[in-house]
């Protein structure tokens, strides 16, 4: 690799490091396909300019995490960290799709909602026991 190429690569790494303020993990569990839309909140004044770009894109229409990363030209993990910040500020929300919505008073959660919750719990605690052991 040339000296110029190495310097450019190191510069991009430093920019990503400062963009996330050194954080390497988002606070929210976000999949690549997680869809986001603009919320009622506002990002804080110390937020990166990329946060405004994320909000502008999500105001146009709903966007997935991976689409935001591609449009910004940033690593997915860095975008997940920024999205987590915006979720905390209620500037972004994860919309509840119809397949996960309650289907009526007293009907309980849908099968799709239970499957999504189950998948999320399995990702969060992959080694957890599914059923308590009789003791």
PDB file of C-alpha atoms in Angstrom:
ATOM      1  CA  UNK A   1       0.000   0.000   0.000  1.00  0.00           C
ATOM      2  CA  UNK A   2       1.326   3.447  -0.830  1.00  0.00           C
ATOM      3  CA  UNK A   3       1.987   6.039   1.814  1.00  0.00           C
ATOM      4  CA  UNK A   4      -0.924   8.101   0.487  1.00  0.00           C
ATOM      5  CA  UNK A   5      -3.303   5.113   0.630  1.00  0.00           C
ATOM      6  CA  UNK A   6      -2.244   4.297   4.192  1.00  0.00           C
ATOM      7  CA  UNK A   7      -2.707   7.930   5.279  1.00  0.00           C
ATOM      8  CA  UNK A   8      -6.180   8.050   3.705  1.00  0.00           C
ATOM      9  CA  UNK A   9      -7.156   4.794   5.440  1.00  0.00           C
ATOM     10  CA  UNK A  10      -5.888   6.048   8.816  1.00  0.00           C
ATOM     11  CA  UNK A  11      -7.706   9.350   8.292  1.00  0.00           C
ATOM     12  CA  UNK A  12     -10.993   7.517   7.635  1.00  0.00           C
ATOM     13  CA  UNK A  13     -10.466   5.425  10.768  1.00  0.00           C
ATOM     14  CA  UNK A  14      -9.786   8.505  12.908  1.00  0.00           C
ATOM     15  CA  UNK A  15     -12.863  10.244  11.461  1.00  0.00           C
ATOM     16  CA  UNK A  16     -15.052   7.224  12.308  1.00  0.00           C
ATOM     17  CA  UNK A  17     -13.550   7.081  15.809  1.00  0.00           C
ATOM     18  CA  UNK A  18     -14.353  10.757  16.425  1.00  0.00           C
ATOM     19  CA  UNK A  19     -17.767  10.384  14.780  1.00  0.00           C
ATOM     20  CA  UNK A  20     -18.763   7.797  17.396  1.00  0.00           C
ATOM     21  CA  UNK A  21     -16.781   9.480  20.182  1.00  0.00           C
ATOM     22  CA  UNK A  22     -14.747   6.315  20.575  1.00  0.00           C
ATOM     23  CA  UNK A  23     -17.736   4.057  21.125  1.00  0.00           C
ATOM     24  CA  UNK A  24     -17.672   0.684  19.402  1.00  0.00           C
ATOM     25  CA  UNK A  25     -21.147  -0.680  20.238  1.00  0.00           C
ATOM     26  CA  UNK A  26     -24.615   0.820  19.840  1.00  0.00           C
ATOM     27  CA  UNK A  27     -26.914   0.946  22.893  1.00  0.00           C
ATOM     28  CA  UNK A  28     -29.846  -0.454  20.904  1.00  0.00           C
ATOM     29  CA  UNK A  29     -30.016  -3.845  19.224  1.00  0.00           C
ATOM     30  CA  UNK A  30     -30.353  -2.966  15.541  1.00  0.00           C
ATOM     31  CA  UNK A  31     -30.353  -5.352  12.600  1.00  0.00           C
ATOM     32  CA  UNK A  32     -29.211  -4.336   9.134  1.00  0.00           C
ATOM     33  CA  UNK A  33     -32.831  -4.421   7.994  1.00  0.00           C
ATOM     34  CA  UNK A  34     -34.215  -2.390  10.918  1.00  0.00           C
ATOM     35  CA  UNK A  35     -36.423   0.309   9.409  1.00  0.00           C
ATOM     36  CA  UNK A  36     -36.382   3.827  10.846  1.00  0.00           C
ATOM     37  CA  UNK A  37     -38.421   6.975  10.418  1.00  0.00           C
ATOM     38  CA  UNK A  38     -38.087  10.505  11.748  1.00  0.00           C
ATOM     39  CA  UNK A  39     -39.579  11.075  15.194  1.00  0.00           C
ATOM     40  CA  UNK A  40     -40.679  14.125  17.166  1.00  0.00           C
ATOM     41  CA  UNK A  41     -37.419  14.651  19.088  1.00  0.00           C
ATOM     42  CA  UNK A  42     -34.336  16.614  18.104  1.00  0.00           C
ATOM     43  CA  UNK A  43     -30.687  15.556  18.183  1.00  0.00           C
ATOM     44  CA  UNK A  44     -28.452  17.261  20.701  1.00  0.00           C
ATOM     45  CA  UNK A  45     -26.183  20.133  19.659  1.00  0.00           C
ATOM     46  CA  UNK A  46     -23.067  17.967  20.032  1.00  0.00           C
ATOM     47  CA  UNK A  47     -24.315  15.368  17.524  1.00  0.00           C
ATOM     48  CA  UNK A  48     -22.271  14.706  14.403  1.00  0.00           C
ATOM     49  CA  UNK A  49     -23.348  16.282  11.133  1.00  0.00           C
ATOM     50  CA  UNK A  50     -24.114  12.756   9.917  1.00  0.00           C
ATOM     51  CA  UNK A  51     -27.020  12.713  12.384  1.00  0.00           C
ATOM     52  CA  UNK A  52     -28.645  15.558  10.463  1.00  0.00           C
ATOM     53  CA  UNK A  53     -28.073  13.651   7.224  1.00  0.00           C
ATOM     54  CA  UNK A  54     -29.683  10.532   8.741  1.00  0.00           C
ATOM     55  CA  UNK A  55     -32.687  12.575   9.852  1.00  0.00           C
ATOM     56  CA  UNK A  56     -33.044  14.241   6.450  1.00  0.00           C
ATOM     57  CA  UNK A  57     -33.032  10.842   4.730  1.00  0.00           C
ATOM     58  CA  UNK A  58     -35.570   9.411   7.188  1.00  0.00           C
ATOM     59  CA  UNK A  59     -37.842  12.442   6.762  1.00  0.00           C
ATOM     60  CA  UNK A  60     -38.016  11.690   3.022  1.00  0.00           C
ATOM     61  CA  UNK A  61     -39.154   8.126   3.683  1.00  0.00           C
ATOM     62  CA  UNK A  62     -38.480   5.155   5.948  1.00  0.00           C
ATOM     63  CA  UNK A  63     -34.917   3.848   5.624  1.00  0.00           C
ATOM     64  CA  UNK A  64     -33.120   0.729   6.805  1.00  0.00           C
ATOM     65  CA  UNK A  65     -29.893   0.848   8.792  1.00  0.00           C
ATOM     66  CA  UNK A  66     -27.924  -0.661   5.920  1.00  0.00           C
ATOM     67  CA  UNK A  67     -29.382   1.840   3.436  1.00  0.00           C
ATOM     68  CA  UNK A  68     -28.355   4.723   5.701  1.00  0.00           C
ATOM     69  CA  UNK A  69     -24.821   3.333   5.986  1.00  0.00           C
ATOM     70  CA  UNK A  70     -24.577   3.017   2.210  1.00  0.00           C
ATOM     71  CA  UNK A  71     -25.874   6.512   1.541  1.00  0.00           C
ATOM     72  CA  UNK A  72     -23.540   8.050   4.127  1.00  0.00           C
ATOM     73  CA  UNK A  73     -20.568   5.944   3.050  1.00  0.00           C
ATOM     74  CA  UNK A  74     -19.890   5.022   6.681  1.00  0.00           C
ATOM     75  CA  UNK A  75     -19.374   1.655   8.392  1.00  0.00           C
ATOM     76  CA  UNK A  76     -22.606   0.020   9.539  1.00  0.00           C
ATOM     77  CA  UNK A  77     -21.434  -0.115  13.160  1.00  0.00           C
ATOM     78  CA  UNK A  78     -20.770   3.644  13.199  1.00  0.00           C
ATOM     79  CA  UNK A  79     -24.223   4.308  11.725  1.00  0.00           C
ATOM     80  CA  UNK A  80     -25.827   2.004  14.324  1.00  0.00           C
ATOM     81  CA  UNK A  81     -24.157   4.055  17.078  1.00  0.00           C
ATOM     82  CA  UNK A  82     -25.460   7.323  15.593  1.00  0.00           C
ATOM     83  CA  UNK A  83     -28.924   5.818  15.110  1.00  0.00           C
ATOM     84  CA  UNK A  84     -28.887   4.689  18.762  1.00  0.00           C
ATOM     85  CA  UNK A  85     -28.164   8.278  19.801  1.00  0.00           C
ATOM     86  CA  UNK A  86     -31.048   9.514  17.665  1.00  0.00           C
ATOM     87  CA  UNK A  87     -33.387   6.844  19.069  1.00  0.00           C
ATOM     88  CA  UNK A  88     -32.463   7.981  22.600  1.00  0.00           C
ATOM     89  CA  UNK A  89     -33.358  11.560  21.619  1.00  0.00           C
ATOM     90  CA  UNK A  90     -36.658  10.391  20.028  1.00  0.00           C
ATOM     91  CA  UNK A  91     -35.427  11.974  16.791  1.00  0.00           C
ATOM     92  CA  UNK A  92     -35.788   8.554  15.146  1.00  0.00           C
ATOM     93  CA  UNK A  93     -38.313   5.815  15.826  1.00  0.00           C
ATOM     94  CA  UNK A  94     -38.726   2.226  14.733  1.00  0.00           C
ATOM     95  CA  UNK A  95     -42.242   2.216  13.277  1.00  0.00           C
ATOM     96  CA  UNK A  96     -44.624  -0.527  14.310  1.00  0.00           C
ATOM     97  CA  UNK A  97     -45.646  -2.306  11.135  1.00  0.00           C
ATOM     98  CA  UNK A  98     -49.139  -3.701  10.668  1.00  0.00           C
ATOM     99  CA  UNK A  99     -47.954  -7.294  10.985  1.00  0.00           C
ATOM    100  CA  UNK A 100     -46.740  -6.485  14.519  1.00  0.00           C
ATOM    101  CA  UNK A 101     -49.662  -4.276  15.486  1.00  0.00           C
ATOM    102  CA  UNK A 102     -52.385  -5.320  17.880  1.00  0.00           C
ATOM    103  CA  UNK A 103     -55.284  -6.666  15.835  1.00  0.00           C
ATOM    104  CA  UNK A 104     -58.041  -5.526  18.180  1.00  0.00           C
ATOM    105  CA  UNK A 105     -59.097  -5.075  21.776  1.00  0.00           C
ATOM    106  CA  UNK A 106     -58.433  -8.170  23.827  1.00  0.00           C
ATOM    107  CA  UNK A 107     -57.065 -10.187  20.912  1.00  0.00           C
ATOM    108  CA  UNK A 108     -53.501 -10.278  22.285  1.00  0.00           C
ATOM    109  CA  UNK A 109     -50.291 -10.069  20.317  1.00  0.00           C
ATOM    110  CA  UNK A 110     -50.050 -11.481  16.807  1.00  0.00           C
ATOM    111  CA  UNK A 111     -48.010 -14.561  15.954  1.00  0.00           C
ATOM    112  CA  UNK A 112     -45.599 -12.290  14.027  1.00  0.00           C
ATOM    113  CA  UNK A 113     -45.087 -10.097  17.086  1.00  0.00           C
ATOM    114  CA  UNK A 114     -44.363 -13.113  19.303  1.00  0.00           C
ATOM    115  CA  UNK A 115     -41.918 -14.476  16.705  1.00  0.00           C
ATOM    116  CA  UNK A 116     -40.115 -11.110  16.519  1.00  0.00           C
ATOM    117  CA  UNK A 117     -39.854 -10.894  20.322  1.00  0.00           C
ATOM    118  CA  UNK A 118     -38.605 -14.467  20.502  1.00  0.00           C
ATOM    119  CA  UNK A 119     -35.946 -13.807  17.838  1.00  0.00           C
ATOM    120  CA  UNK A 120     -34.812 -10.668  19.659  1.00  0.00           C
ATOM    121  CA  UNK A 121     -34.521 -12.493  22.966  1.00  0.00           C
ATOM    122  CA  UNK A 122     -32.543 -15.308  21.337  1.00  0.00           C
ATOM    123  CA  UNK A 123     -30.120 -12.743  19.863  1.00  0.00           C
ATOM    124  CA  UNK A 124     -29.757 -10.997  23.213  1.00  0.00           C
ATOM    125  CA  UNK A 125     -29.326 -14.164  25.284  1.00  0.00           C
ATOM    126  CA  UNK A 126     -28.303 -16.986  22.907  1.00  0.00           C
ATOM    127  CA  UNK A 127     -27.250 -19.332  25.731  1.00  0.00           C
ATOM    128  CA  UNK A 128     -30.431 -18.946  27.794  1.00  0.00           C
ATOM    129  CA  UNK A 129     -32.494 -22.026  28.525  1.00  0.00           C
ATOM    130  CA  UNK A 130     -35.826 -22.043  26.696  1.00  0.00           C
ATOM    131  CA  UNK A 131     -37.763 -23.651  29.552  1.00  0.00           C
ATOM    132  CA  UNK A 132     -36.984 -23.749  33.281  1.00  0.00           C
ATOM    133  CA  UNK A 133     -35.590 -27.041  34.453  1.00  0.00           C
ATOM    134  CA  UNK A 134     -37.608 -28.965  37.019  1.00  0.00           C
ATOM    135  CA  UNK A 135     -35.638 -29.064  40.185  1.00  0.00           C
TER     136      UNK A 135
END
